[in-house]
mmCIF file of C-alpha atoms in Angstrom:
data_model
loop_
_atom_site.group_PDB
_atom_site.id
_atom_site.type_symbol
_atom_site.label_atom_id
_atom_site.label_comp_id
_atom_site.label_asym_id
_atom_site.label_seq_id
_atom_site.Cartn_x
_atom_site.Cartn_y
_atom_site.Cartn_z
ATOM 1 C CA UNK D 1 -3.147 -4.593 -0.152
ATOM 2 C CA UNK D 2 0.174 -4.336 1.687
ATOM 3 C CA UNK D 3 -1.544 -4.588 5.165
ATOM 4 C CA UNK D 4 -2.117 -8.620 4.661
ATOM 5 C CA UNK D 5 2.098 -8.749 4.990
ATOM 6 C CA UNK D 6 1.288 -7.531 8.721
ATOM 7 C CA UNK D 7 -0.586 -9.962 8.942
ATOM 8 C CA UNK D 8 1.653 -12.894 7.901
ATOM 9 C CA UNK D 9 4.292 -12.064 10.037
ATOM 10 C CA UNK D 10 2.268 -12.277 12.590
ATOM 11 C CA UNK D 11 1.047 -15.483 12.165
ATOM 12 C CA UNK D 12 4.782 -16.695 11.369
ATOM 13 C CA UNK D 13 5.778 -15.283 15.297
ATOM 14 C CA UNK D 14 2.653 -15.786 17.649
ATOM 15 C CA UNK D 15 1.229 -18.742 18.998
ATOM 16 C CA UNK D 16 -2.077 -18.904 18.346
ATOM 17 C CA UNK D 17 -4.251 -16.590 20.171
ATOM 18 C CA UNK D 18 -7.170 -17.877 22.400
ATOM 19 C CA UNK D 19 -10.321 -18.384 21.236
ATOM 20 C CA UNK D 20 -12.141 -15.724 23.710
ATOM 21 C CA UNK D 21 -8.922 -12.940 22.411
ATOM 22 C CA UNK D 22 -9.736 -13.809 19.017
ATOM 23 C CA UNK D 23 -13.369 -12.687 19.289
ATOM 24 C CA UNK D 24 -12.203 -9.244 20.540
ATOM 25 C CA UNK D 25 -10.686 -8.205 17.653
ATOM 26 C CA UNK D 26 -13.223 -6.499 15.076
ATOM 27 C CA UNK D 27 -14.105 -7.372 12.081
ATOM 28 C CA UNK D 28 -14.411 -5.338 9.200
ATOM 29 C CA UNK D 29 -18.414 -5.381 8.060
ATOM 30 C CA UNK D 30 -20.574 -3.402 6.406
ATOM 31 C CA UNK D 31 -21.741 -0.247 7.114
ATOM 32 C CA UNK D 32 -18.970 1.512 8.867
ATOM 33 C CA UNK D 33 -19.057 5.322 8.820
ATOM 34 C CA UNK D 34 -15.867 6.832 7.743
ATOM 35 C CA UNK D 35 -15.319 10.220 9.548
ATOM 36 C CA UNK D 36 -12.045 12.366 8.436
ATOM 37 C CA UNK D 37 -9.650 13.582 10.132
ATOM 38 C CA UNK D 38 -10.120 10.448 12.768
ATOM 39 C CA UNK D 39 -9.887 7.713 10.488
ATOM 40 C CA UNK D 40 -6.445 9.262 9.340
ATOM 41 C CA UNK D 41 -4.968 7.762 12.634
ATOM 42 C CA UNK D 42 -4.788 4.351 14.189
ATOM 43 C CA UNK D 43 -7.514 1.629 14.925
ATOM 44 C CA UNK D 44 -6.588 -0.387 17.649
ATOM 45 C CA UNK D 45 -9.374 -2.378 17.587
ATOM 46 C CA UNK D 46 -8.579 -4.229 14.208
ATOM 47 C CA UNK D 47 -5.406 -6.469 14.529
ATOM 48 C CA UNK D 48 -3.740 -4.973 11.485
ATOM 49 C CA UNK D 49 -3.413 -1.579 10.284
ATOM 50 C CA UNK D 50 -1.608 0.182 7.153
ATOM 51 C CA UNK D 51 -0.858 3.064 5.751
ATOM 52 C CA UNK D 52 1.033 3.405 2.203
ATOM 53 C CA UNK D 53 2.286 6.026 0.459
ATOM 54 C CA UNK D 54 4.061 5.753 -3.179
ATOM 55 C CA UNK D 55 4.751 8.249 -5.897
ATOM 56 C CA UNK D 56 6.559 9.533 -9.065
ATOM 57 C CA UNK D 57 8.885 12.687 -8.578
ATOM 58 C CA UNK D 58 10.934 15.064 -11.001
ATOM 59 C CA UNK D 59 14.017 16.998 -10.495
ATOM 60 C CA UNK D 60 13.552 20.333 -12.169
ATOM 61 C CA UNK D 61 15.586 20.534 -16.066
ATOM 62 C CA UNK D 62 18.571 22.414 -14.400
ATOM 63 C CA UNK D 63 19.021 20.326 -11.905
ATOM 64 C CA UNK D 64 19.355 17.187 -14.586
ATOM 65 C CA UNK D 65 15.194 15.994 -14.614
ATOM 66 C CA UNK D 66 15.996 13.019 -13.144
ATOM 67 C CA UNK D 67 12.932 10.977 -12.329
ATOM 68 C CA UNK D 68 12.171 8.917 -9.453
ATOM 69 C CA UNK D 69 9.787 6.354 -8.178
ATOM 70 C CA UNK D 70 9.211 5.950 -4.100
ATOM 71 C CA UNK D 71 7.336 3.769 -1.646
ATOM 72 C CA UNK D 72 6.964 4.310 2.246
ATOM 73 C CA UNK D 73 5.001 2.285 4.362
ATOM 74 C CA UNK D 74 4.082 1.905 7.835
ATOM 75 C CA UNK D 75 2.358 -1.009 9.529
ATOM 76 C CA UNK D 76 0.646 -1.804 12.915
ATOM 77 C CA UNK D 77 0.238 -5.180 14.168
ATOM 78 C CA UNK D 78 -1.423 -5.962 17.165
ATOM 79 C CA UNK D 79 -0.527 -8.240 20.148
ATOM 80 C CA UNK D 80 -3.790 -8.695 21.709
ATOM 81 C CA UNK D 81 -6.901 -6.392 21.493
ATOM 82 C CA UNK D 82 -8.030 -3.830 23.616
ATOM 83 C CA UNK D 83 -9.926 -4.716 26.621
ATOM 84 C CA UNK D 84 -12.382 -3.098 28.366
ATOM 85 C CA UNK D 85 -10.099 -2.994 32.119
ATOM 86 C CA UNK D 86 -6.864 -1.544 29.865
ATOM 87 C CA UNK D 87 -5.807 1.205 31.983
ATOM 88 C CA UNK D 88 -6.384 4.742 30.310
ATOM 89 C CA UNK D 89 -2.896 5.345 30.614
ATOM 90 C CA UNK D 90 -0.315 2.528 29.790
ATOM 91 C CA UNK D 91 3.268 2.267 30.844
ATOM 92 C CA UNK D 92 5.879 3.629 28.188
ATOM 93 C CA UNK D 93 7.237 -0.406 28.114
ATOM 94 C CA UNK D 94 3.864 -1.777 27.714
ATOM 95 C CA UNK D 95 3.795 -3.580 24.242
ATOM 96 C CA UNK D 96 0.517 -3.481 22.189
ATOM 97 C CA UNK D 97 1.239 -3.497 18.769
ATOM 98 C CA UNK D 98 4.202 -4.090 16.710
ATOM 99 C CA UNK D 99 5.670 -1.582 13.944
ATOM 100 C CA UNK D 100 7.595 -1.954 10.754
ATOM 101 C CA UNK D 101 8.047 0.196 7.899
ATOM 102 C CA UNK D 102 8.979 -0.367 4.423
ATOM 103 C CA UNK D 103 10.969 2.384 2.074
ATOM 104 C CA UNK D 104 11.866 1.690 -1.658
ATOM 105 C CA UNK D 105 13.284 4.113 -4.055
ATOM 106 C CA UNK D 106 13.927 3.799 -7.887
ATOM 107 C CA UNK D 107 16.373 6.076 -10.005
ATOM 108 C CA UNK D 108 14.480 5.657 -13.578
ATOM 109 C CA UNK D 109 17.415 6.777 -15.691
ATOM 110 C CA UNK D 110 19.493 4.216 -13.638
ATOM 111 C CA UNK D 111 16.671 1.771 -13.466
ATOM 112 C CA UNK D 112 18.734 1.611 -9.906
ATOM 113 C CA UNK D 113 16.025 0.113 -7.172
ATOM 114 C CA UNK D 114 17.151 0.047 -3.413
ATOM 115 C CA UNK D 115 14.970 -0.841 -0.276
ATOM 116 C CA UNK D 116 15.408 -0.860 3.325
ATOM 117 C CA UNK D 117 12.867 -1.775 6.166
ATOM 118 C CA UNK D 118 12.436 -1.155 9.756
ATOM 119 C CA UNK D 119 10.940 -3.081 12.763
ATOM 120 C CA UNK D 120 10.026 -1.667 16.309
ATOM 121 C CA UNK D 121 7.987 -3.092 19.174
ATOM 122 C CA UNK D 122 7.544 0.807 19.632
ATOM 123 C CA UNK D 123 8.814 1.341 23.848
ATOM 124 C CA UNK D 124 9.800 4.237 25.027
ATOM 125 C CA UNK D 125 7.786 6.148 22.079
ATOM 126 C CA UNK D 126 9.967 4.757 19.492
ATOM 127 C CA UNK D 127 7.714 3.847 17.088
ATOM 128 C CA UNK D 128 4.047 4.236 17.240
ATOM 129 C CA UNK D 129 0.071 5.159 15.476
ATOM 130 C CA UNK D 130 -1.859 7.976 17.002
ATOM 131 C CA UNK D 131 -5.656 7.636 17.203
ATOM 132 C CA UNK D 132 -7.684 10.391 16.031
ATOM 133 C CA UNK D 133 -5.295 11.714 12.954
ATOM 134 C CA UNK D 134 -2.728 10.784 10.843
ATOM 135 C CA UNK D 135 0.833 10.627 13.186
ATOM 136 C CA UNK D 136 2.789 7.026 12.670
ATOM 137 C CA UNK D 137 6.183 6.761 12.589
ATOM 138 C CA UNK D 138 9.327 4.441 13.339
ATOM 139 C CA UNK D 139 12.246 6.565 15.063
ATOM 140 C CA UNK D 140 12.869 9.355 12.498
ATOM 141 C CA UNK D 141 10.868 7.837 9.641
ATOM 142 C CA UNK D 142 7.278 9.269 9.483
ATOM 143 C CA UNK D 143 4.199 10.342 8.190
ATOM 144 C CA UNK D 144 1.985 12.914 9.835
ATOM 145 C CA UNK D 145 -1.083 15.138 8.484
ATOM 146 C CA UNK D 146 -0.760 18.789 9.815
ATOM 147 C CA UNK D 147 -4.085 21.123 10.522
ATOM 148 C CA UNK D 148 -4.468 22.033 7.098
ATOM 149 C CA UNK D 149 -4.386 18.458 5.816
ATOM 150 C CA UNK D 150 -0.990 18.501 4.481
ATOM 151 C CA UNK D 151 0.906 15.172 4.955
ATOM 152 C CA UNK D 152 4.629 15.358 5.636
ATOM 153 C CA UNK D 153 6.942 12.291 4.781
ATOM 154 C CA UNK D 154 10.495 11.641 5.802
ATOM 155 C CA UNK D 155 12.420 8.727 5.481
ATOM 156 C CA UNK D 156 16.357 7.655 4.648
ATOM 157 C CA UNK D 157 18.539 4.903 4.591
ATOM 158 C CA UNK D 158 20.676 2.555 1.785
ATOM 159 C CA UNK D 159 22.156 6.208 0.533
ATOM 160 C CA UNK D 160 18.843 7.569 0.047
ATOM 161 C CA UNK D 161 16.797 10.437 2.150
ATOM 162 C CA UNK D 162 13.003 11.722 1.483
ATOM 163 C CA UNK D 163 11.606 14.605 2.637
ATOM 164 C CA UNK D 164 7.991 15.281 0.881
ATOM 165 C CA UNK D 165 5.204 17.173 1.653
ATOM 166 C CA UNK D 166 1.889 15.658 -0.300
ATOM 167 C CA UNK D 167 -1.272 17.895 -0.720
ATOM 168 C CA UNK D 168 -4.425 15.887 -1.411
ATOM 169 C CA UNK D 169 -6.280 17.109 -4.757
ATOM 170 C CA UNK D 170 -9.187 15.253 -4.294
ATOM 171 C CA UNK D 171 -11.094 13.904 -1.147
ATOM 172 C CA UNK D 172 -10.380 10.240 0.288
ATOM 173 C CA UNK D 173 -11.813 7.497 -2.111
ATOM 174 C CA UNK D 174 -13.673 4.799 -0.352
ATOM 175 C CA UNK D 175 -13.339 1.426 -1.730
ATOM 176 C CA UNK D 176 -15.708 -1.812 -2.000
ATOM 177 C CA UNK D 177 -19.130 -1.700 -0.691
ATOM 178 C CA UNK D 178 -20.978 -0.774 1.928
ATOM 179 C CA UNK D 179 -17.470 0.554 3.267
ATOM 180 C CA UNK D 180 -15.365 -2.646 3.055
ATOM 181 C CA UNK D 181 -13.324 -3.796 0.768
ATOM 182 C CA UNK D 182 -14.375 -7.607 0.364
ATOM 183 C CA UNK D 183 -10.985 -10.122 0.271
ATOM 184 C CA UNK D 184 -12.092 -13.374 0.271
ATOM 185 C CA UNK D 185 -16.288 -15.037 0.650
ATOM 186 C CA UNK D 186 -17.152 -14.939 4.537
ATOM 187 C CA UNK D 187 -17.968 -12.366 7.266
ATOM 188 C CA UNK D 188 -14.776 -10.300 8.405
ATOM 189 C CA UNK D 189 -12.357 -11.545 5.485
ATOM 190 C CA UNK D 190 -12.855 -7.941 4.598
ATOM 191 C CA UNK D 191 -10.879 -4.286 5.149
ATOM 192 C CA UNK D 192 -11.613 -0.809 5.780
ATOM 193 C CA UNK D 193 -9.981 0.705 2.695
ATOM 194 C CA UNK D 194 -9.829 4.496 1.606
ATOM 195 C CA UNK D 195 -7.059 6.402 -0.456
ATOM 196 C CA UNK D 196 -6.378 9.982 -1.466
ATOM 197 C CA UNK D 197 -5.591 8.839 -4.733
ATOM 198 C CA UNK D 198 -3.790 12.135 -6.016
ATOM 199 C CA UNK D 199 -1.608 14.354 -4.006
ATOM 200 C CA UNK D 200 0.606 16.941 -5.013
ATOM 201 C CA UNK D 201 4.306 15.953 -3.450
ATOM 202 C CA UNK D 202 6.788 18.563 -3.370
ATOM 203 C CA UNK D 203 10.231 18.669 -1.152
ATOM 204 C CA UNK D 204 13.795 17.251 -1.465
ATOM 205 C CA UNK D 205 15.399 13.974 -2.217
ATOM 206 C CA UNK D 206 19.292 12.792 -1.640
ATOM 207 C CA UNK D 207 20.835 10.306 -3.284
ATOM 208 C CA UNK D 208 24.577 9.447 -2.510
ATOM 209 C CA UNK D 209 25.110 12.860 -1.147
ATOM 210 C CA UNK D 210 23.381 14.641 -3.947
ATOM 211 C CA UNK D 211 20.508 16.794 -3.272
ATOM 212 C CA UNK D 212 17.552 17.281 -5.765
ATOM 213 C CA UNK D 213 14.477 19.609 -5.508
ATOM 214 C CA UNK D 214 11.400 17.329 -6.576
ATOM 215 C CA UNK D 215 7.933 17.490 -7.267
ATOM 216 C CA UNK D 216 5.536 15.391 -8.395
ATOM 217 C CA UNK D 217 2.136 12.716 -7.365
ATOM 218 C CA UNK D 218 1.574 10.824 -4.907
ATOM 219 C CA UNK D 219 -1.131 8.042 -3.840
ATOM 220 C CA UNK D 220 -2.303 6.944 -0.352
ATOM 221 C CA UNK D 221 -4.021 4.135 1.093
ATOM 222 C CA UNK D 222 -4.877 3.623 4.529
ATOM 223 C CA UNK D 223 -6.509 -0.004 5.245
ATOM 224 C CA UNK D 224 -7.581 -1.871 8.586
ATOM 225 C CA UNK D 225 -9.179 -5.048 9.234
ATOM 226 C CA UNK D 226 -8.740 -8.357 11.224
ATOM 227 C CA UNK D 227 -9.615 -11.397 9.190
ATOM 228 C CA UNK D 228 -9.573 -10.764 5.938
ATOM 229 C CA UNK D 229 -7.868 -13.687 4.220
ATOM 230 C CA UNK D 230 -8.803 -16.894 3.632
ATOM 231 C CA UNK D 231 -7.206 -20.660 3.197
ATOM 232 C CA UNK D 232 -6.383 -21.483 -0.375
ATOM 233 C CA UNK D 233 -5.291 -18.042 -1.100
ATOM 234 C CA UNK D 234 -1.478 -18.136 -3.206
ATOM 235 C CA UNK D 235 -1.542 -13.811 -2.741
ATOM 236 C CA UNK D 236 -2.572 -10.924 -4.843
ATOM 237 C CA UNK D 237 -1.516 -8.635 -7.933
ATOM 238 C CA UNK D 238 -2.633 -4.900 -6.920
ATOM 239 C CA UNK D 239 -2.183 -1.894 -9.550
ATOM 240 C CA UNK D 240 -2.596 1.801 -8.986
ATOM 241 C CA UNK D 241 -2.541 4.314 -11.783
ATOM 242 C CA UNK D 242 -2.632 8.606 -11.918
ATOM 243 C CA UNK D 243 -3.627 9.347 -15.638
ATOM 244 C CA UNK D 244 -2.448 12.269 -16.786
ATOM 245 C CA UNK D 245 -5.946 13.442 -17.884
ATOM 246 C CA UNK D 246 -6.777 13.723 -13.935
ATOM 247 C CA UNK D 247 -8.508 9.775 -13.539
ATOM 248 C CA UNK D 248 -6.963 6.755 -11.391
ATOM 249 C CA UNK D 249 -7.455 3.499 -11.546
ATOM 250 C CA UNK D 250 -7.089 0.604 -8.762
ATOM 251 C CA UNK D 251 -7.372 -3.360 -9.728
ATOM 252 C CA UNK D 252 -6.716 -6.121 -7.551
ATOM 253 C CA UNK D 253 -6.489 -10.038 -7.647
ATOM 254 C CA UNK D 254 -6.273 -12.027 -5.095
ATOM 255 C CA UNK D 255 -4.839 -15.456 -6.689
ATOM 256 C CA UNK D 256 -5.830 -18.887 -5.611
ATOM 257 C CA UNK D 257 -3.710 -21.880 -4.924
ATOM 258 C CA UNK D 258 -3.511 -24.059 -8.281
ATOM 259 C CA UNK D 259 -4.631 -21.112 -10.376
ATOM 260 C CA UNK D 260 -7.928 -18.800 -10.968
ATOM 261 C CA UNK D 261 -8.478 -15.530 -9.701
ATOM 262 C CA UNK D 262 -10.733 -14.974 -6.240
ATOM 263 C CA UNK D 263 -14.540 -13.629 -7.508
ATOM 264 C CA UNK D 264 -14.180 -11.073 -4.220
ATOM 265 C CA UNK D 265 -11.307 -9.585 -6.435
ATOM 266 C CA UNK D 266 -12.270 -5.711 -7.706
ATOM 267 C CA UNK D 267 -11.256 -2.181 -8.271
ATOM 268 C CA UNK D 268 -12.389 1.662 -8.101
ATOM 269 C CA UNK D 269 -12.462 3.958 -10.692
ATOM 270 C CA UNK D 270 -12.183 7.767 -10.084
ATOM 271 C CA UNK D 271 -13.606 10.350 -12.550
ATOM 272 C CA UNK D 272 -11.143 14.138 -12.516
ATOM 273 C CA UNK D 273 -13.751 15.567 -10.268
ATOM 274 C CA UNK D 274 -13.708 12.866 -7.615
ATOM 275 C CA UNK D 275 -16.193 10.978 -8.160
ATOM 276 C CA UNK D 276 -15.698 6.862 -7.602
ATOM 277 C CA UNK D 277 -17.112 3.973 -8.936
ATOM 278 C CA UNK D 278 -16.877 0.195 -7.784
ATOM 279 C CA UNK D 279 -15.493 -2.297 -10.157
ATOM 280 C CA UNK D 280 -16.649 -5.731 -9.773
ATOM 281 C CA UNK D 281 -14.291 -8.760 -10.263
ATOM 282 C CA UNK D 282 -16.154 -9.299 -13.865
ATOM 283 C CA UNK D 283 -16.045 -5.818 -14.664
ATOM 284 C CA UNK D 284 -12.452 -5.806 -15.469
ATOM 285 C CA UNK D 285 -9.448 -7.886 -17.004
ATOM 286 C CA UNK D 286 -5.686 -7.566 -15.628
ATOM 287 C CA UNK D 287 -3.668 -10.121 -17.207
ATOM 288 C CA UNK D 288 0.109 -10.211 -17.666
ATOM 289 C CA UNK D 289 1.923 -9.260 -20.788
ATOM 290 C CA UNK D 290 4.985 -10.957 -20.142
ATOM 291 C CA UNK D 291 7.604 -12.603 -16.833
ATOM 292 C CA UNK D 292 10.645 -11.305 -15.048
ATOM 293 C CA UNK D 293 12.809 -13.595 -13.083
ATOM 294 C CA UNK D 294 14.538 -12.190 -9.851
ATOM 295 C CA UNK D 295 18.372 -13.235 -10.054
ATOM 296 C CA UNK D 296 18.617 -13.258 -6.673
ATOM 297 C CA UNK D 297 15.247 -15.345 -5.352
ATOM 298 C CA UNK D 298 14.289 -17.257 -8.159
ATOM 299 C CA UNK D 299 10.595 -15.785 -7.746
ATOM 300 C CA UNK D 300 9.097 -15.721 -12.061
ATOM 301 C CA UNK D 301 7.283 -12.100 -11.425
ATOM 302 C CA UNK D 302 4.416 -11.333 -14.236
ATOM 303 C CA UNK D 303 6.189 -8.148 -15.871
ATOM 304 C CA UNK D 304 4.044 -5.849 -18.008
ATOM 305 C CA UNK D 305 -0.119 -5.673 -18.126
ATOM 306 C CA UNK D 306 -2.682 -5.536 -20.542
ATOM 307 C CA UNK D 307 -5.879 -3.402 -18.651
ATOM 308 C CA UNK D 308 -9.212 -3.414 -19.768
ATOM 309 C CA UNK D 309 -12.150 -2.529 -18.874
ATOM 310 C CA UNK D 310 -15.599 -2.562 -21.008
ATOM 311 C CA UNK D 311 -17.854 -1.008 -19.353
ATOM 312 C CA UNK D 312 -15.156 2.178 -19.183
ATOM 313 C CA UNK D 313 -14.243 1.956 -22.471
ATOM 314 C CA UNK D 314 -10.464 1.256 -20.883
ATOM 315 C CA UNK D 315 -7.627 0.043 -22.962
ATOM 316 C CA UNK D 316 -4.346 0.391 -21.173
ATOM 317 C CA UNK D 317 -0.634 -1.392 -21.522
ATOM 318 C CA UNK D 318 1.349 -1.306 -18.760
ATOM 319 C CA UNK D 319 4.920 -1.610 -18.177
ATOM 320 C CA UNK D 320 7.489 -1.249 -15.071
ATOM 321 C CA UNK D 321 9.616 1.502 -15.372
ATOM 322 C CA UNK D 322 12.309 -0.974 -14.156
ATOM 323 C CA UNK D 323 12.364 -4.851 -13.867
ATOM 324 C CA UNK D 324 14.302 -5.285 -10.539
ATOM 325 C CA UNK D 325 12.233 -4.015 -7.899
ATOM 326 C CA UNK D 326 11.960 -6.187 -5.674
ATOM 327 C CA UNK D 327 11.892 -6.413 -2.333
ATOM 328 C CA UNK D 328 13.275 -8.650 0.540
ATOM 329 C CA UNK D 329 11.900 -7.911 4.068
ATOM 330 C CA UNK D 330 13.299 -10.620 6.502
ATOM 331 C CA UNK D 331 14.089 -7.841 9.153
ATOM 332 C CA UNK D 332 10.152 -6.771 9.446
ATOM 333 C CA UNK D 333 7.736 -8.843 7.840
ATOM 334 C CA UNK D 334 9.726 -11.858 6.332
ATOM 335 C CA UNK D 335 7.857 -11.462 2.943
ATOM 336 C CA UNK D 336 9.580 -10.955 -0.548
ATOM 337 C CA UNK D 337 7.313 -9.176 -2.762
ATOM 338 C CA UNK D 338 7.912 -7.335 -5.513
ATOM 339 C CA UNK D 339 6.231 -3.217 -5.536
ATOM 340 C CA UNK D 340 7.579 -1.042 -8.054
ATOM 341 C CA UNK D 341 6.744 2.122 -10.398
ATOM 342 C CA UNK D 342 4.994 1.616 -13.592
ATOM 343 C CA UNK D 343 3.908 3.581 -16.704
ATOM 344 C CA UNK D 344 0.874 3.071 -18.998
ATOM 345 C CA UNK D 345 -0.856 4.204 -21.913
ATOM 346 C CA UNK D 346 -3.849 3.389 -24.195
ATOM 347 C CA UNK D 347 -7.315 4.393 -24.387
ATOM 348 C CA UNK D 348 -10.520 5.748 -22.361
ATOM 349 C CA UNK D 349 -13.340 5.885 -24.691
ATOM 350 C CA UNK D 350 -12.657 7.987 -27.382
ATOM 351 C CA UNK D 351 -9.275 9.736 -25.400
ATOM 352 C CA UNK D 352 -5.776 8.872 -25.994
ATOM 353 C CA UNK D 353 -4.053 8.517 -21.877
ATOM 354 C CA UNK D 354 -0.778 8.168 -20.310
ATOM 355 C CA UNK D 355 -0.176 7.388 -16.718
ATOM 356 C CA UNK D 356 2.390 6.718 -13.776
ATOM 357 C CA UNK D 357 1.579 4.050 -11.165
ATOM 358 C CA UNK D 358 2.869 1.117 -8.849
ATOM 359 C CA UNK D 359 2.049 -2.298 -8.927
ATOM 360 C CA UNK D 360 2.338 -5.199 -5.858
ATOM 361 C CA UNK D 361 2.756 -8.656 -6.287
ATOM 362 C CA UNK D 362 2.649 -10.826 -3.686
ATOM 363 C CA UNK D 363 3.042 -14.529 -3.392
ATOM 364 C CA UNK D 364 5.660 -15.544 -6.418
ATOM 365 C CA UNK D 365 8.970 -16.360 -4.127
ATOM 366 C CA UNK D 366 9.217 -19.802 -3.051
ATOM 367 C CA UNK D 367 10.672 -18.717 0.476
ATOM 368 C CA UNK D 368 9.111 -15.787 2.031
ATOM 369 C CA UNK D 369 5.613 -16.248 0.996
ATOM 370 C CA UNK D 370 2.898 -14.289 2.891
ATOM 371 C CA UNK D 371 0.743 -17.140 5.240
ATOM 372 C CA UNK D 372 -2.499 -17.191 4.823
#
């Protein structure tokens, strides 16, 4: 869901595009063919592009099993689309796209959350998204596949560095229908939306100068589209969660102004062996336990969830591991949102389950709301 903030900086920056530019840009419809490794990398055809990576990570015993909670994201903007007399080869000034990145860590014993953010109009090779497989990065932050499908991860900044490799456990998990995931009623208000919804992480984190060996899971999502919101939407609520019995579960909302929930709203579920299903906005309820106010925007945050779906035979509480994470962006895309690790447990079927996840909320802050 994170690729709609793209998107709304955009449209808080740009003049308005002409009508004939507009129409370049592609839409995401139905019945696009997802091919892997080259839907790893960059789409410059669709105006906005994401890719997300979060996870939950242990220190070993000895070295104090400190947990933490991370999120690293990259995003691609475009400027104009690609036209058919672009030169095969562009100058290293030329400016297509724009590119920020987002990096959040949690300490859980601390219940310590820092973030920091970076923006690049990507000359000179600074920042940029390969087409063809997964390479996108912003100076030394990045996040590139190697040939035996291993994604590396490296990021650092407010006293924090990450350097993960993630190995995928199951195949990518396409999401929707037809291959998009439907955002709002209309042709186009869609996205192209796949994750590798469990990958072992493994590698090192420092925090204030102290090194820890970690390991853990990770989830992915990659998303691209063009159009995909629509007027009267307030922003979503979007939950992720790794049980530990080897399932995952994704629900989102997108909210409407005034109140009520968006009927394109849905979710995926994803059996141990892979195997997805589609969730439909009525086959599932996400509903807020509780609220946390931020002391420093004034943004009322639902806190804690209450999960269920019938048809499953799904029962799940949710909590945050940590009230305060959220985030404030105004160096990249001017949004304050509020993404942070959570824990649940309850019931599939018959089956007693724990889980780790993240949750995004978007929408709640007075200033810095996503435009739509």
């Amino acid at each position: 869901m994170t690729l709609i903030l793209a998107a709304a900086f955009l449209l808080s920056i740009l003049p308005p595009a002409s009508a004939a530019e507009e129409a370049r840009w592609r839409p995401a419809l139905p019945g696009y063919v997802y091919a892997f490794p080259r839907d790893h990398g960059a789409h410059p055809g669709f105006r906005t592009e994401w890719w997300y990576f979060s996870g939950h990570l242990k220190a070993p015993q000895e070295e104090g099993g400190e947990r933490f909670a991370f999120m690293l994201t990259f995003f691609r903007s475009g400027l104009r689309p690609p036209a058919p007399d672009d030169p095969p080869r562009r100058s290293r000034w030329a400016l297509r796209d724009l590119h920020f990145a987002h990096f959040a860590l949690l300490d859980v014993r601390a219940k310590r959350h820092r973030h920091t953010e970076r923006f690049s109009r990507g000359a000179l090779g600074e920042a940029g998204a390969e087409e063809g497989g997964l390479n996108v990065w912003i100076r030394d932050w990045r996040a590139g596949m190697e040939r035996d499908g291993a994604i590396r991860l490296a990021a650092e900044g407010v006293g924090a560095k990450l350097a993960l490799v993630l190995a995928p456990r199951k195949p990518p998990v396409v999401h929707g229908r037809e291959g998009v995931s439907q955002k709002a009623e209309g042709e186009g208000r869609a996205s192209h939306y796949y994750s590798f919804t469990r990958l072992a992480a493994q590698g090192e984190l420092t925090l204030d100068g102290r090194a820890f060996r970690v390991e853990g899971s990770a989830w992915m999502d990659h998303e691209f589209g063009s159009n995909q919101l629509a007027p009267g939407q307030a922003g979503w609520d979007w939950l992720s969660l790794q049980l530990a019995d080897g399932r995952e579960l994704m629900l989102y909302h997108m909210r409407r102004e005034g109140g009520g929930i968006d009927p394109q709203s849905s979710g995926t579920v994803v059996d141990a062996d892979g195997r997805a299903r589609h969730l439909p906005r009525d086959a599932f309820r996400f509903e807020p336990a509780g609220t946390w106010k931020s002391p420093v925007t004034g943004a009322v945050y639902p806190m804690g969830w209450r999960v269920r779906v019938s048809g499953e035979g799904i029962e799940l509480e949710v909590r945050p591991l940590a009230e305060d994470q959220e985030l404030s962006t105004e160096g990249s895309t001017r949004v304050i949102y509020w993404e942070g690790g959570v824990e649940a447990k309850g019931r599939w079927g018959a089956e007693s389950v724990t889980g780790v996840g993240f949750a995004e909320l978007v929408g709640y802050a007075a200033k810095g709301r996503p435009r739509f």
